[in-house]
Short mmCIF file of C-alpha atoms in Angstrom, two decimals:
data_model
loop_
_atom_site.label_atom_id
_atom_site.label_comp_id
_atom_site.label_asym_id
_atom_site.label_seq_id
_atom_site.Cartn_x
_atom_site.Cartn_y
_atom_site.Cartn_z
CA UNK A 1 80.68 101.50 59.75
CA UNK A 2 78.42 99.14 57.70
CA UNK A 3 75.34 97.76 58.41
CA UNK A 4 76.83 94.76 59.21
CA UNK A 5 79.06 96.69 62.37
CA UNK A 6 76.45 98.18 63.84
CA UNK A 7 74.22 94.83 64.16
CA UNK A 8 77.33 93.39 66.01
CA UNK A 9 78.35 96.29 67.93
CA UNK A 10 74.89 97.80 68.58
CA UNK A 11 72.66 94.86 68.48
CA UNK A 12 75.16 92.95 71.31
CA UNK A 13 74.67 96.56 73.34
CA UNK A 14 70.84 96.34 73.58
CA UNK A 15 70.56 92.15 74.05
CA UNK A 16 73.33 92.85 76.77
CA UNK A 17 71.17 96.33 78.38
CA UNK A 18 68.01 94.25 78.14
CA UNK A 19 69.71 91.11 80.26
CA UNK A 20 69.92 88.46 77.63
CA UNK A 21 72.96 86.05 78.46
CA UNK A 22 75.52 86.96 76.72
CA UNK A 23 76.44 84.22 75.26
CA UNK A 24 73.50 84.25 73.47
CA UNK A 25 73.56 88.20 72.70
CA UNK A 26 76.54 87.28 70.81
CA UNK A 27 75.47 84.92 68.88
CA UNK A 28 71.66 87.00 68.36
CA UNK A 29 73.89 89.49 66.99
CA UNK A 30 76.38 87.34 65.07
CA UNK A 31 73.18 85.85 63.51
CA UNK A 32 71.54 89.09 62.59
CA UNK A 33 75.15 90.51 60.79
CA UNK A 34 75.69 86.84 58.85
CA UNK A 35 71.72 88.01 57.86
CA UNK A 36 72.73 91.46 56.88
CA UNK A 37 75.82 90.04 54.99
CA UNK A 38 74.16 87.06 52.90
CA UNK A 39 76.40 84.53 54.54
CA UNK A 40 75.11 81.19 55.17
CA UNK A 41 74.12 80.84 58.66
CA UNK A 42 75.83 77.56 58.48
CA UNK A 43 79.15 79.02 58.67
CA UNK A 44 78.17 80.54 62.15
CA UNK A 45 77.95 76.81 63.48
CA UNK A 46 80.66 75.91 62.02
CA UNK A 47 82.78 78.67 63.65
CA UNK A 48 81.01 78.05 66.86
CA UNK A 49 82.25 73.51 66.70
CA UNK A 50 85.57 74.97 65.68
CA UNK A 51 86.53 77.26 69.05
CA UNK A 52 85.67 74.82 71.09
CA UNK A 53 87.83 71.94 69.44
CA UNK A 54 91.33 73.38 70.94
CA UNK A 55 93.56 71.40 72.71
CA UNK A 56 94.84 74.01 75.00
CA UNK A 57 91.13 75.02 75.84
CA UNK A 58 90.96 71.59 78.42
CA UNK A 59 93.04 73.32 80.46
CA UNK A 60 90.11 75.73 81.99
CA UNK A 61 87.83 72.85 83.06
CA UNK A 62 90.68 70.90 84.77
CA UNK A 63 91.87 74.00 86.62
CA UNK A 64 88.38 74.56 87.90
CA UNK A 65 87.37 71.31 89.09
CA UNK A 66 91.38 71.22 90.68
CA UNK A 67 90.06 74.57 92.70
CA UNK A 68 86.75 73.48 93.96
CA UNK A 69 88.43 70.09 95.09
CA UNK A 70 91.10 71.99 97.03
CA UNK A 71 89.01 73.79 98.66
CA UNK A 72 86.71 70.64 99.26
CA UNK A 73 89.91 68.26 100.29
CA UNK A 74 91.08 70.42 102.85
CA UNK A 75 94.33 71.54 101.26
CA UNK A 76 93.15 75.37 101.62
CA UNK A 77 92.91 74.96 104.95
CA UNK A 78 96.29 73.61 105.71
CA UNK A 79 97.49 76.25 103.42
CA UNK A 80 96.42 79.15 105.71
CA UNK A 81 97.88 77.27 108.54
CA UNK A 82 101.47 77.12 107.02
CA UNK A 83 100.91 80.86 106.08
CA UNK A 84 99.55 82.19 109.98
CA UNK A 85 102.93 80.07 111.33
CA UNK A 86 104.95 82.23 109.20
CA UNK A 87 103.90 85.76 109.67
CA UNK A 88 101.26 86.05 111.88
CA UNK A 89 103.33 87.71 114.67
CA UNK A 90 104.30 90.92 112.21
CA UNK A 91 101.92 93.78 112.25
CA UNK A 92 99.16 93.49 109.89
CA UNK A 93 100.17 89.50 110.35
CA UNK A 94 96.70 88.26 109.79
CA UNK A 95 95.89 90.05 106.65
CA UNK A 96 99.25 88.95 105.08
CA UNK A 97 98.59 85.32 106.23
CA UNK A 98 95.24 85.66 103.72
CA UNK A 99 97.62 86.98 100.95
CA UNK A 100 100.15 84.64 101.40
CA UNK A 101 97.83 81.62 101.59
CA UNK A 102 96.19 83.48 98.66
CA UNK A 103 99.64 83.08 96.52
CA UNK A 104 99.96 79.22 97.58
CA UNK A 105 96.11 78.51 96.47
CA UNK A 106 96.65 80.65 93.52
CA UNK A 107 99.90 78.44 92.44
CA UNK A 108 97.46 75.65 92.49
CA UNK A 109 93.91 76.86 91.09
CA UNK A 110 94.49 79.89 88.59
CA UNK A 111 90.89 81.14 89.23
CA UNK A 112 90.25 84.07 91.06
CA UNK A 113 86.45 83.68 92.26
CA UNK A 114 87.94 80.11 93.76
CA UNK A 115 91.50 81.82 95.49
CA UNK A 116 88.77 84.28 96.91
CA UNK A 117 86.38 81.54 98.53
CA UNK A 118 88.85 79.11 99.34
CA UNK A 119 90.89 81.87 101.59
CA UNK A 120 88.19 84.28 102.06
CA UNK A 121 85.67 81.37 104.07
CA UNK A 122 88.66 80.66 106.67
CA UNK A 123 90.30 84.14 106.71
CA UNK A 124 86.87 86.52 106.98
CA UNK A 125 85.70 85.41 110.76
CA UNK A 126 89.06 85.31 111.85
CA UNK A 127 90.44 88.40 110.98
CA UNK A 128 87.20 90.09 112.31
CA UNK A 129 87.77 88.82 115.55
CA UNK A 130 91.39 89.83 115.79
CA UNK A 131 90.35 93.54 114.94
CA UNK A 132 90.03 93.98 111.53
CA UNK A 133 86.62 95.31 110.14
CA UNK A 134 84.72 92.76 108.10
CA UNK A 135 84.66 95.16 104.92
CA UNK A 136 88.34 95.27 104.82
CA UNK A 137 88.62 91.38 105.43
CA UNK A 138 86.34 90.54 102.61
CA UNK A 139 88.36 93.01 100.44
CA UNK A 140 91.64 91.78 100.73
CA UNK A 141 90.24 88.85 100.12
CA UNK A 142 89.11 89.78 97.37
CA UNK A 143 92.26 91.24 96.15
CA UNK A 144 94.10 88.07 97.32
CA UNK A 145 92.03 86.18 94.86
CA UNK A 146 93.23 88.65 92.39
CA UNK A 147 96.39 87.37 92.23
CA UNK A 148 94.67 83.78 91.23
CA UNK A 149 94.66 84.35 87.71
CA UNK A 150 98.46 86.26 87.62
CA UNK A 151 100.90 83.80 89.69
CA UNK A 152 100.55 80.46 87.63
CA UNK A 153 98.33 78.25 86.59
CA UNK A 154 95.95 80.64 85.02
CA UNK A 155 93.00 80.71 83.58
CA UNK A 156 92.74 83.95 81.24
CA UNK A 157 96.33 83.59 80.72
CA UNK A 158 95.14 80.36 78.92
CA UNK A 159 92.44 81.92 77.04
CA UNK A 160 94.66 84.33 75.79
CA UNK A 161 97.19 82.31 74.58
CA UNK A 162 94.53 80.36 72.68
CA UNK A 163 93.37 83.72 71.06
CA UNK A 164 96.44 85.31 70.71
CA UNK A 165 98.12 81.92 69.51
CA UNK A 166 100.92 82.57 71.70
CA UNK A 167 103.00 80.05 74.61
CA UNK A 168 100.96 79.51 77.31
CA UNK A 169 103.87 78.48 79.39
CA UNK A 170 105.71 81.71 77.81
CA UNK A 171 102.46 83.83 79.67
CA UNK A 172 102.74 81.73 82.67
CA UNK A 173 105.70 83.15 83.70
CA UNK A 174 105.03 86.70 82.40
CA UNK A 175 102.35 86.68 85.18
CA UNK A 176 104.61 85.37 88.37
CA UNK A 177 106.66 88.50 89.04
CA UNK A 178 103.52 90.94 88.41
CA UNK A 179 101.46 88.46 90.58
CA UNK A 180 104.30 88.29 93.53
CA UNK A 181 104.33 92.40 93.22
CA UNK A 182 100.62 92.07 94.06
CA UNK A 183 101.63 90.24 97.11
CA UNK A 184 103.79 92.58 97.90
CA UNK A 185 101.66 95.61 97.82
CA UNK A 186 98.63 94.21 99.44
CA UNK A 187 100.58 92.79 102.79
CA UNK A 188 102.26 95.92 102.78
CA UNK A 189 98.66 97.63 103.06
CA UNK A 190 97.80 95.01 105.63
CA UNK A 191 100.55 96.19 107.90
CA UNK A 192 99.58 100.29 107.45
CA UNK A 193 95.91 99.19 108.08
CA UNK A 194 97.30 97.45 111.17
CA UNK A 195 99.59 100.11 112.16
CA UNK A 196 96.74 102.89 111.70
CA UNK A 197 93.82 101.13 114.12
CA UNK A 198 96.29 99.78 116.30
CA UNK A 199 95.06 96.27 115.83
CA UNK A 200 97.06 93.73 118.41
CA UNK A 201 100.08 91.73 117.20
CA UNK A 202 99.82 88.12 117.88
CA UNK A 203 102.29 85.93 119.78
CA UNK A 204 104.41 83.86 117.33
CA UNK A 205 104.52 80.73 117.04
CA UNK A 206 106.55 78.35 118.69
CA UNK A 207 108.90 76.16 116.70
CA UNK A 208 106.71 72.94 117.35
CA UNK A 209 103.81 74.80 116.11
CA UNK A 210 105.92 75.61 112.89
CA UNK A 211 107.45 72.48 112.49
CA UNK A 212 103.23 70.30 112.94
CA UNK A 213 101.95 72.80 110.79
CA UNK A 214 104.41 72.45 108.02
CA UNK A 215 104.47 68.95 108.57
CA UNK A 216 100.26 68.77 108.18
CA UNK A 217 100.43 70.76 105.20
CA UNK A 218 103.17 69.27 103.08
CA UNK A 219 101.11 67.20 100.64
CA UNK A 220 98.97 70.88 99.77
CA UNK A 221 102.71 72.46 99.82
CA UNK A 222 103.78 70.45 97.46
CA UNK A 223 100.87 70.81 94.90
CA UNK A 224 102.65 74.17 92.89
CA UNK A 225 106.37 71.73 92.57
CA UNK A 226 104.08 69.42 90.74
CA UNK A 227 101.73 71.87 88.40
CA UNK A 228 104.30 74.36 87.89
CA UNK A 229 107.77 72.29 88.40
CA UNK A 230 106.27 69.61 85.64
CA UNK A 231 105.23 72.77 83.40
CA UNK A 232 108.66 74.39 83.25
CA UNK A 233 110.44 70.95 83.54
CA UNK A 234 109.49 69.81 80.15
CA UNK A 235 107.84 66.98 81.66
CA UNK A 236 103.86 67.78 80.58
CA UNK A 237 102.20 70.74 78.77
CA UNK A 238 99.90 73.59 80.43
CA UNK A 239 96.91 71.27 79.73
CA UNK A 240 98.48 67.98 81.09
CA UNK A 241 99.30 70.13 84.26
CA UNK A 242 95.87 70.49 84.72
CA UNK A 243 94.96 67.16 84.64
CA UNK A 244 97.87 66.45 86.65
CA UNK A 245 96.37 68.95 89.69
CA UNK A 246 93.18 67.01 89.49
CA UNK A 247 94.86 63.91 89.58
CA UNK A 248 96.65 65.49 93.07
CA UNK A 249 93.52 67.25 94.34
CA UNK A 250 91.68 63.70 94.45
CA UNK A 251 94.76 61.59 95.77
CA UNK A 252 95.57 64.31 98.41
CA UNK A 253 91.80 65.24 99.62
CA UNK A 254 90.68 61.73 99.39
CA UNK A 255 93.80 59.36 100.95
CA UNK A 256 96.28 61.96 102.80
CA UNK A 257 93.61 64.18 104.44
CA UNK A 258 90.54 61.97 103.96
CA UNK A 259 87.96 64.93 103.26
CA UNK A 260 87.07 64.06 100.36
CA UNK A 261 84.06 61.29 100.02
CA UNK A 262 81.90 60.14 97.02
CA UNK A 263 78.96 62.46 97.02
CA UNK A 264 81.64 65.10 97.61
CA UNK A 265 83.35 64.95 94.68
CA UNK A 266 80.34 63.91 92.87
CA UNK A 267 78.66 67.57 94.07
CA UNK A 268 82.09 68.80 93.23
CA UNK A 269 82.32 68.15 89.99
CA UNK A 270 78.22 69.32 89.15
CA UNK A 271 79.44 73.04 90.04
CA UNK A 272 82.66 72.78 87.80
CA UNK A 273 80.37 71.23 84.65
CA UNK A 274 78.22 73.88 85.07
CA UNK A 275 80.99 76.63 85.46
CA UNK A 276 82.63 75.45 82.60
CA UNK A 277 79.02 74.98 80.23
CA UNK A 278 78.80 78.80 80.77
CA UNK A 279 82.47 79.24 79.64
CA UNK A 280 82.75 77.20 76.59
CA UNK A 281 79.17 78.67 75.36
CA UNK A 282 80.36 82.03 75.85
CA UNK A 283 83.74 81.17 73.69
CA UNK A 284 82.15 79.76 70.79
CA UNK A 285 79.55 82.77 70.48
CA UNK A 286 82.85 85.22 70.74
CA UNK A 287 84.56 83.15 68.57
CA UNK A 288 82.19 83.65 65.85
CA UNK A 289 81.49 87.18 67.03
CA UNK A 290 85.55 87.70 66.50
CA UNK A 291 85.42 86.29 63.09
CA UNK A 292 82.41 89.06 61.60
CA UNK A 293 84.56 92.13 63.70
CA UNK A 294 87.56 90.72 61.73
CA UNK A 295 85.34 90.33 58.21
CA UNK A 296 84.09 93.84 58.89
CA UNK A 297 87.79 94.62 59.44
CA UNK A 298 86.52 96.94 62.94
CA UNK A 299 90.11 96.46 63.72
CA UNK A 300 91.80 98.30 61.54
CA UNK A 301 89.52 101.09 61.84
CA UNK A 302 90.28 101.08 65.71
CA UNK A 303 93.42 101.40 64.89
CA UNK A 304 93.50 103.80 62.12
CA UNK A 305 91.23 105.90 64.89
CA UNK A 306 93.67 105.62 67.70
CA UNK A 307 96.77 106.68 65.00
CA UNK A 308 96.64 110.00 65.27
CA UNK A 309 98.51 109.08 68.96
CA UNK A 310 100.90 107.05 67.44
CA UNK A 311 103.59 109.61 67.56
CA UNK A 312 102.97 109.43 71.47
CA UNK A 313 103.39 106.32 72.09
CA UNK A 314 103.15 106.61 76.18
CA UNK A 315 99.69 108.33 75.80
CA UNK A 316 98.78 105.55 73.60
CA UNK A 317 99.73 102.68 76.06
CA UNK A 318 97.74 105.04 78.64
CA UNK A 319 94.52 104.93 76.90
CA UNK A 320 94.60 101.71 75.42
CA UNK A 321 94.88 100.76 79.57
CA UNK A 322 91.86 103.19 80.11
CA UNK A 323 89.54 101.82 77.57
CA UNK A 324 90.58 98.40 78.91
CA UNK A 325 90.44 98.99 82.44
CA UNK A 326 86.52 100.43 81.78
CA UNK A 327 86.00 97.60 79.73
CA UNK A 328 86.85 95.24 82.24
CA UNK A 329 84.57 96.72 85.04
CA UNK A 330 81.56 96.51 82.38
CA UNK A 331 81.97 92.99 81.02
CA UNK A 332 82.83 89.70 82.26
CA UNK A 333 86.36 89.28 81.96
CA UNK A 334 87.01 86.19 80.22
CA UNK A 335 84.12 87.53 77.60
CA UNK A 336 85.97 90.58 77.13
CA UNK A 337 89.31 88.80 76.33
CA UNK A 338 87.62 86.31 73.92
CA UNK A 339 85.77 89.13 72.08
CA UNK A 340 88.07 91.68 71.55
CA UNK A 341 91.22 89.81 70.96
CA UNK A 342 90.80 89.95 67.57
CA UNK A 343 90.95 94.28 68.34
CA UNK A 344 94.02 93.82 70.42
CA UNK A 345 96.49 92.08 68.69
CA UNK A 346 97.05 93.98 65.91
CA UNK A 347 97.09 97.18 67.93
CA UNK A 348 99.61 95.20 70.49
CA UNK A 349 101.21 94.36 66.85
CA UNK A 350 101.42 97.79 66.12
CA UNK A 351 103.12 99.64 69.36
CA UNK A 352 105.69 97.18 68.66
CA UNK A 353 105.10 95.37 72.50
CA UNK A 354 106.48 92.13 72.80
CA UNK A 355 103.46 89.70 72.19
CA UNK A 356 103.87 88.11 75.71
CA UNK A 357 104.57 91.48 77.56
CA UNK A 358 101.08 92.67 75.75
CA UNK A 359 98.75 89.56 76.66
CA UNK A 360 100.67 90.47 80.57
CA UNK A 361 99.31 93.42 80.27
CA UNK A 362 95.77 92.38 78.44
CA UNK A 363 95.23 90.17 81.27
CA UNK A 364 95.98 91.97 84.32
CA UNK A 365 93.31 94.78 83.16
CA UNK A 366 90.85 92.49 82.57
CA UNK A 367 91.83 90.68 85.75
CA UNK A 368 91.27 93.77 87.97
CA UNK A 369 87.61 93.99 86.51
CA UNK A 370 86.71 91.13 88.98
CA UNK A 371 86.94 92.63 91.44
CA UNK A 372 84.74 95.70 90.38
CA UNK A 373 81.29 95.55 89.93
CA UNK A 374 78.63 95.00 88.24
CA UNK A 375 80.90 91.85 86.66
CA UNK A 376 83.31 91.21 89.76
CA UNK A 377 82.77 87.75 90.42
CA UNK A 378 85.41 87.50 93.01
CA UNK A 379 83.90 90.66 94.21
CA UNK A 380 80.65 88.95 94.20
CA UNK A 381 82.52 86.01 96.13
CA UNK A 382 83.66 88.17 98.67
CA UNK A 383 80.17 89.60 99.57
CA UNK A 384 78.53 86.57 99.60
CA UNK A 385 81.07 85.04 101.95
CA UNK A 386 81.26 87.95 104.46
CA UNK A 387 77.36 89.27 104.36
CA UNK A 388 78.53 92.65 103.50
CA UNK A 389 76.97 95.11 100.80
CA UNK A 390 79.26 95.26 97.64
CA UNK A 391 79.69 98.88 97.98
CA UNK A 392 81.26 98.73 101.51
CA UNK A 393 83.65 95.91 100.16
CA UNK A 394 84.34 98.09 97.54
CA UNK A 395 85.09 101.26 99.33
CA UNK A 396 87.80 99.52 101.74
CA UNK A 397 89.12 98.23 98.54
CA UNK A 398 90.39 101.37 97.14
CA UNK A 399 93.70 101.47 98.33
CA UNK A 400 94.22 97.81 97.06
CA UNK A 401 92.65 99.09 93.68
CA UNK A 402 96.04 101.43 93.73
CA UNK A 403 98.36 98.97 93.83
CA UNK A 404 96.52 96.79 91.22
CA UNK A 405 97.11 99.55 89.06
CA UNK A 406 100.53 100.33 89.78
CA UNK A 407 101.36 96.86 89.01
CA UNK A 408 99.62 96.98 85.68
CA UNK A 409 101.66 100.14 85.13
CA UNK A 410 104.88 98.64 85.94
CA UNK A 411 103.56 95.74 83.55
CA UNK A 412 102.99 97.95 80.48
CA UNK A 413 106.34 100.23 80.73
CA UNK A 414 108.85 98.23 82.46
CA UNK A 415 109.43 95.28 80.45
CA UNK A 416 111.71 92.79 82.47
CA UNK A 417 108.57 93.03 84.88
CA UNK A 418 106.76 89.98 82.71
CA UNK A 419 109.96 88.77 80.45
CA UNK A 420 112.82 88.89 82.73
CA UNK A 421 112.21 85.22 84.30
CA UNK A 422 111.85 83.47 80.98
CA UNK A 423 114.77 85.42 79.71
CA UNK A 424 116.38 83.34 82.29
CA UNK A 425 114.84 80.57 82.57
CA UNK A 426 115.37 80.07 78.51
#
């Protein structure tokens, strides 16, 4: 490895060790290799103006501001209610109303850290007085928000398919059956937590209770047959859908539930500028960042390094997960996708994995890094939410950690996991 490598793999390292924002490490970094390289540093900014100018990138503001105005308009709310009608007399009831709500505000917001407040803030007290210890609350909470960025809308999935220059709306649905196998797997370790401390099943409700909470929460019900019935309709693109769940965020919070006022939204939308400042900085430093690690062609050295596996192609997919799944718990997520998508793809390219199937997979790995610390921010969330230290959230997490990863497993080996629906649906 040149000079020029080491400055950007190296030099990002120590910025990152010594707590410099990363965008700016990145760019530090990127700075110091055009140096090393006699490149005009123009072509840096230039790089930098050109990331940001996608189409498809509008997507990730709209989706956050469509979260925190959700959760802000009362249609979270009404959300868990239709959920605790449904299954709150099973055992383990409670914790799969949280996961169930979790899938309906996830169909909505693709964003994790938002799935995770949104549900968590109702869900936490509640479950804690029906029995359940406040660690494991705030963890399946956690792991409900998981499934934020898998069932669509989702965020990453839209970063990817910027990177990766694949269909966003192809990814969408590569991420609703791994996303409903979440579900799955996390009520089903709601009811053996139930079962095991005997925690008391709750009287079901009655029809009328059904039928008014239904009825109260059809407007937020009907917020995923917009986003994602105008998506796969051929009515508006990933991006327009976005807009479009803003458009019924505002018009639902503000006229049917009258929650949302002025200096509401106003406040609203000051968090989501900020959250999405921090985004967009941190994509044009990768993008830049991607361009030198493609110049110093670090790519094809990865992947002349992980050849000698090639014959083993299992053991490859294995650690390829590995390095991603340890990736994912040491950087943010959406940083690590931007950065080293110019690594993956050819290596993706390479095992022959369908391009959709391998973003999936991508995805989910980097997914399940937030809820892990020290870059968890639904993890972070979660323990700001319930009070409790991160490392007792994080121990009653591990079984839910499990079925993350047999979902990601079932993702990289089993095809028809992530292209069976558009193989129908197309």
């Amino acid at each position: 490895m040149s000079g020029i490598g080491y400055a950007l793999v190296f030099g990002t390292l120590a910025l990152v060790i010594a707590r410099v924002p990363l965008a700016l490490a990145l760019g530090l970094s990127s700075a110091l290799a055009l140096y090393l390289a006699h490149i005009d540093m123009v072509v840096l900014a230039q790089r930098f103006i050109a990331s940001t100018q996608s189409f498809s990138l509008l997507a990730i503001p709209f989706f956050v501001l469509a979260g925190d105005l959700m959760t802000k308009g009362g249609i979270s709310r009404r959300l868990v209610n239709v959920a605790d009608v449904l299954v709150r007399h099973r055992t383990g009831g409670l914790g799969m109303v949280m996961v169930l709500a979790a899938a309906f505000f996830a169909a909505i917001s693709g964003s994790a850290p938002a799935t995770t407040a949104a549900i968590g803030t109702i869900m936490i007290p509640e479950m804690e007085k029906r029995g359940y210890s406040r660690p494991f609350a705030a963890a399946l909470a956690v792991s409900g928000g998981i499934i934020g960025p898998l069932i669509p809308p989702s965020i990453p999935l839209v970063i990817w398919g910027v990177m990766s220059e694949q269909s966003i709306s192809r990814l969408f649905m590569a991420g609703v059956v791994p996303g409903l196998l979440l579900a799955v797997g996390l009520m089903v370790i709601s009811w053996s937590h139930a079962r095991r401390n005997a925690i008391p099943v709750q009287a079901p409700a009655s029809w009328r209770e059904r039928r008014e909470a239904i009825n109260e929460g059809k407007w937020a019900l009907l917020g995923p047959v917009f986003v994602l019935g105008g998506i796969y309709g051929g009515i508006v693109t990933p991006t327009e859908a976005a807009v479009v769940a803003v458009v019924f965020a505002l018009l639902v919070g503000r006229f049917a539930y009258r929650e949302l006022t002025l200096p509401t939204i106003i406040s609203v939308s000051r968090v989501s500028i900020r959250t999405m400042t921090m985004v967009m900085f941190i994509i044009a430093a990768a993008n830049g960042f991607g361009w030198l690690i493609a110049f110093e062609q670090l790519p094809a050295k990865l992947t002349g390094a992980l050849s000698q596996f090639a014959d083993h192609p299992v053991i490859f997919i294995l650690m390829l997960n590995l390095v991603l799944l340890v990736i994912g718990c040491l950087m943010d997520n959406l940083a690590a996708m931007i950065i080293l998508s110019s690594l993956l793809i050819p290596i993706g390219n390479q095992l022959g994995i369908d391009p959709i199937q391998f973003g999936a997979m991508v995805t989910i790995n980097f997914t399940m890094g937030m809820a892990t610390p020290p870059f968890g921010y639904a993890l972070f969330v979660g323990a700001a939410i319930s009070k409790q230290p991160i490392g007792a959230i994080a121990r009653a997490m591990l079984p839910m950690l499990g079925v993350m990863v047999l979902v990601l497993l079932a993702t990289a080996f089993v095809p028809p996991v992530t292209l069976f629906l558009q193989s129908v649906l197309h």
